[in-house]
PDB file of C-alpha atoms in Angstrom:
ATOM      1  CA  UNK A  25      -0.112  -0.066  -0.143  1.00  0.00           C
ATOM      2  CA  UNK A  26       3.052   2.275   0.542  1.00  0.00           C
ATOM      3  CA  UNK A  27       3.992   2.127  -3.074  1.00  0.00           C
ATOM      4  CA  UNK A  28       0.612   3.547  -3.998  1.00  0.00           C
ATOM      5  CA  UNK A  29       1.037   6.659  -1.871  1.00  0.00           C
ATOM      6  CA  UNK A  30       4.453   7.089  -3.267  1.00  0.00           C
ATOM      7  CA  UNK A  31       3.326   6.889  -6.803  1.00  0.00           C
ATOM      8  CA  UNK A  32       0.488   9.321  -6.195  1.00  0.00           C
ATOM      9  CA  UNK A  33       2.746  11.806  -4.692  1.00  0.00           C
ATOM     10  CA  UNK A  34       5.206  11.413  -7.530  1.00  0.00           C
ATOM     11  CA  UNK A  35       2.269  12.028  -9.993  1.00  0.00           C
ATOM     12  CA  UNK A  36       1.065  15.014  -8.183  1.00  0.00           C
ATOM     13  CA  UNK A  37       4.368  16.721  -7.936  1.00  0.00           C
ATOM     14  CA  UNK A  38       5.223  15.918 -11.592  1.00  0.00           C
ATOM     15  CA  UNK A  39       1.940  17.396 -12.656  1.00  0.00           C
ATOM     16  CA  UNK A  40       2.482  20.588 -10.669  1.00  0.00           C
ATOM     17  CA  UNK A  41       5.958  21.077 -12.075  1.00  0.00           C
ATOM     18  CA  UNK A  42       4.807  20.634 -15.663  1.00  0.00           C
ATOM     19  CA  UNK A  43       2.509  23.433 -15.800  1.00  0.00           C
ATOM     20  CA  UNK A  44       4.963  26.266 -15.104  1.00  0.00           C
ATOM     21  CA  UNK A  45       6.280  28.616 -17.567  1.00  0.00           C
ATOM     22  CA  UNK A  46       9.157  31.081 -17.921  1.00  0.00           C
ATOM     23  CA  UNK A  47       8.960  34.763 -16.743  1.00  0.00           C
ATOM     24  CA  UNK A  48       9.119  36.925 -19.650  1.00  0.00           C
ATOM     25  CA  UNK A  49      10.230  40.498 -19.436  1.00  0.00           C
ATOM     26  CA  UNK A  50       7.995  42.448 -21.789  1.00  0.00           C
ATOM     27  CA  UNK A  51       9.206  45.810 -22.870  1.00  0.00           C
ATOM     28  CA  UNK A  52      12.671  46.086 -20.909  1.00  0.00           C
ATOM     29  CA  UNK A  53      13.649  49.572 -19.955  1.00  0.00           C
ATOM     30  CA  UNK A  54      14.703  51.393 -23.131  1.00  0.00           C
ATOM     31  CA  UNK A  55      18.121  53.192 -23.210  1.00  0.00           C
ATOM     32  CA  UNK A  56      18.197  56.793 -22.540  1.00  0.00           C
ATOM     33  CA  UNK A  57      18.603  57.783 -26.292  1.00  0.00           C
ATOM     34  CA  UNK A  58      16.500  55.912 -28.940  1.00  0.00           C
ATOM     35  CA  UNK A  59      14.764  56.523 -32.114  1.00  0.00           C
ATOM     36  CA  UNK A  60      11.158  55.020 -32.545  1.00  0.00           C
ATOM     37  CA  UNK A  61      10.486  53.082 -35.653  1.00  0.00           C
ATOM     38  CA  UNK A  62       6.859  51.924 -36.156  1.00  0.00           C
ATOM     39  CA  UNK A  63       3.785  50.463 -34.175  1.00  0.00           C
ATOM     40  CA  UNK A  64       4.003  46.620 -33.991  1.00  0.00           C
ATOM     41  CA  UNK A  65       1.310  44.089 -33.143  1.00  0.00           C
ATOM     42  CA  UNK A  66       1.451  40.427 -32.936  1.00  0.00           C
ATOM     43  CA  UNK A  67      -0.273  37.437 -31.351  1.00  0.00           C
ATOM     44  CA  UNK A  68       0.440  33.981 -30.398  1.00  0.00           C
ATOM     45  CA  UNK A  69      -1.858  31.244 -29.258  1.00  0.00           C
ATOM     46  CA  UNK A  70      -1.724  27.741 -27.590  1.00  0.00           C
ATOM     47  CA  UNK A  71      -4.015  25.040 -26.921  1.00  0.00           C
ATOM     48  CA  UNK A  72      -4.953  23.409 -23.464  1.00  0.00           C
ATOM     49  CA  UNK A  73      -5.846  20.017 -24.875  1.00  0.00           C
ATOM     50  CA  UNK A  74      -8.800  18.499 -22.879  1.00  0.00           C
ATOM     51  CA  UNK A  75      -8.068  21.124 -20.071  1.00  0.00           C
ATOM     52  CA  UNK A  76      -5.001  19.089 -18.948  1.00  0.00           C
ATOM     53  CA  UNK A  77      -2.406  18.941 -21.748  1.00  0.00           C
ATOM     54  CA  UNK A  78      -0.755  22.314 -22.647  1.00  0.00           C
ATOM     55  CA  UNK A  79       0.380  22.701 -26.324  1.00  0.00           C
ATOM     56  CA  UNK A  80       2.369  25.937 -26.900  1.00  0.00           C
ATOM     57  CA  UNK A  81       0.561  27.781 -23.956  1.00  0.00           C
ATOM     58  CA  UNK A  82       3.469  28.492 -21.745  1.00  0.00           C
ATOM     59  CA  UNK A  83       5.812  30.430 -24.130  1.00  0.00           C
ATOM     60  CA  UNK A  84       3.091  32.421 -26.015  1.00  0.00           C
ATOM     61  CA  UNK A  85       3.754  35.818 -24.411  1.00  0.00           C
ATOM     62  CA  UNK A  86       7.781  35.376 -25.548  1.00  0.00           C
ATOM     63  CA  UNK A  87       6.477  34.253 -29.047  1.00  0.00           C
ATOM     64  CA  UNK A  88       4.278  37.231 -29.310  1.00  0.00           C
ATOM     65  CA  UNK A  89       6.847  39.560 -28.227  1.00  0.00           C
ATOM     66  CA  UNK A  90       9.416  38.260 -30.707  1.00  0.00           C
ATOM     67  CA  UNK A  91       6.846  38.424 -33.533  1.00  0.00           C
ATOM     68  CA  UNK A  92       5.938  42.084 -32.640  1.00  0.00           C
ATOM     69  CA  UNK A  93       9.640  43.109 -32.440  1.00  0.00           C
ATOM     70  CA  UNK A  94      10.452  41.537 -35.835  1.00  0.00           C
ATOM     71  CA  UNK A  95       7.509  43.371 -37.522  1.00  0.00           C
ATOM     72  CA  UNK A  96       8.583  46.770 -35.665  1.00  0.00           C
ATOM     73  CA  UNK A  97      12.138  46.302 -37.149  1.00  0.00           C
ATOM     74  CA  UNK A  98      13.886  47.480 -33.870  1.00  0.00           C
ATOM     75  CA  UNK A  99      15.773  46.367 -31.058  1.00  0.00           C
ATOM     76  CA  UNK A 100      12.905  46.698 -28.513  1.00  0.00           C
ATOM     77  CA  UNK A 101       9.410  47.744 -27.836  1.00  0.00           C
ATOM     78  CA  UNK A 102       8.199  50.550 -25.548  1.00  0.00           C
ATOM     79  CA  UNK A 103       4.702  51.640 -24.617  1.00  0.00           C
ATOM     80  CA  UNK A 104       3.674  47.986 -24.589  1.00  0.00           C
ATOM     81  CA  UNK A 105       0.094  46.960 -24.368  1.00  0.00           C
ATOM     82  CA  UNK A 106      -0.544  43.146 -23.466  1.00  0.00           C
ATOM     83  CA  UNK A 107      -3.964  41.677 -24.009  1.00  0.00           C
ATOM     84  CA  UNK A 108      -5.062  38.001 -23.123  1.00  0.00           C
ATOM     85  CA  UNK A 109      -7.997  36.448 -24.587  1.00  0.00           C
ATOM     86  CA  UNK A 110      -9.349  32.750 -24.656  1.00  0.00           C
ATOM     87  CA  UNK A 111     -11.970  30.749 -26.260  1.00  0.00           C
ATOM     88  CA  UNK A 112     -13.578  27.260 -25.960  1.00  0.00           C
ATOM     89  CA  UNK A 113     -13.118  24.706 -28.767  1.00  0.00           C
ATOM     90  CA  UNK A 114     -14.479  21.060 -28.906  1.00  0.00           C
ATOM     91  CA  UNK A 115     -11.108  19.649 -27.475  1.00  0.00           C
ATOM     92  CA  UNK A 116     -10.187  22.161 -24.853  1.00  0.00           C
ATOM     93  CA  UNK A 117      -9.407  25.931 -24.490  1.00  0.00           C
ATOM     94  CA  UNK A 118      -7.456  28.283 -26.752  1.00  0.00           C
ATOM     95  CA  UNK A 119      -5.458  30.941 -25.037  1.00  0.00           C
ATOM     96  CA  UNK A 120      -3.906  33.787 -26.969  1.00  0.00           C
ATOM     97  CA  UNK A 121      -1.682  36.773 -26.055  1.00  0.00           C
ATOM     98  CA  UNK A 122      -1.642  39.962 -28.060  1.00  0.00           C
ATOM     99  CA  UNK A 123       1.024  42.528 -27.676  1.00  0.00           C
ATOM    100  CA  UNK A 124       1.232  45.786 -29.339  1.00  0.00           C
ATOM    101  CA  UNK A 125       3.906  48.321 -28.795  1.00  0.00           C
ATOM    102  CA  UNK A 126       6.200  51.082 -30.275  1.00  0.00           C
ATOM    103  CA  UNK A 127       9.424  50.027 -31.688  1.00  0.00           C
ATOM    104  CA  UNK A 128      12.695  51.499 -31.048  1.00  0.00           C
ATOM    105  CA  UNK A 129      16.252  51.422 -32.044  1.00  0.00           C
ATOM    106  CA  UNK A 130      19.528  52.590 -30.223  1.00  0.00           C
ATOM    107  CA  UNK A 131      21.367  55.556 -31.609  1.00  0.00           C
TER     108      UNK A 131
END
């Protein structure tokens, strides 16, 4: 009976550790002198399959920021606006992160 408790504890700890993501620094502090480029918008989504299996969910903020930075053509974004949205599909939930900001380059 002791092995059952150990297996349950291991399963619980594994499932809790598997649902974590990285912290993402959105819009780091710009340098003292910079030139703005253009407004950038990007979105990234992920699926939480059956409510328990995350597929591309944890890194969506980083993917959206990288895509917005690429469209801005700069080295960073300032005045960033982050919007979260989600919707239900038959096999789970889709979570999306939208990022909008003003691109800048260093002088």
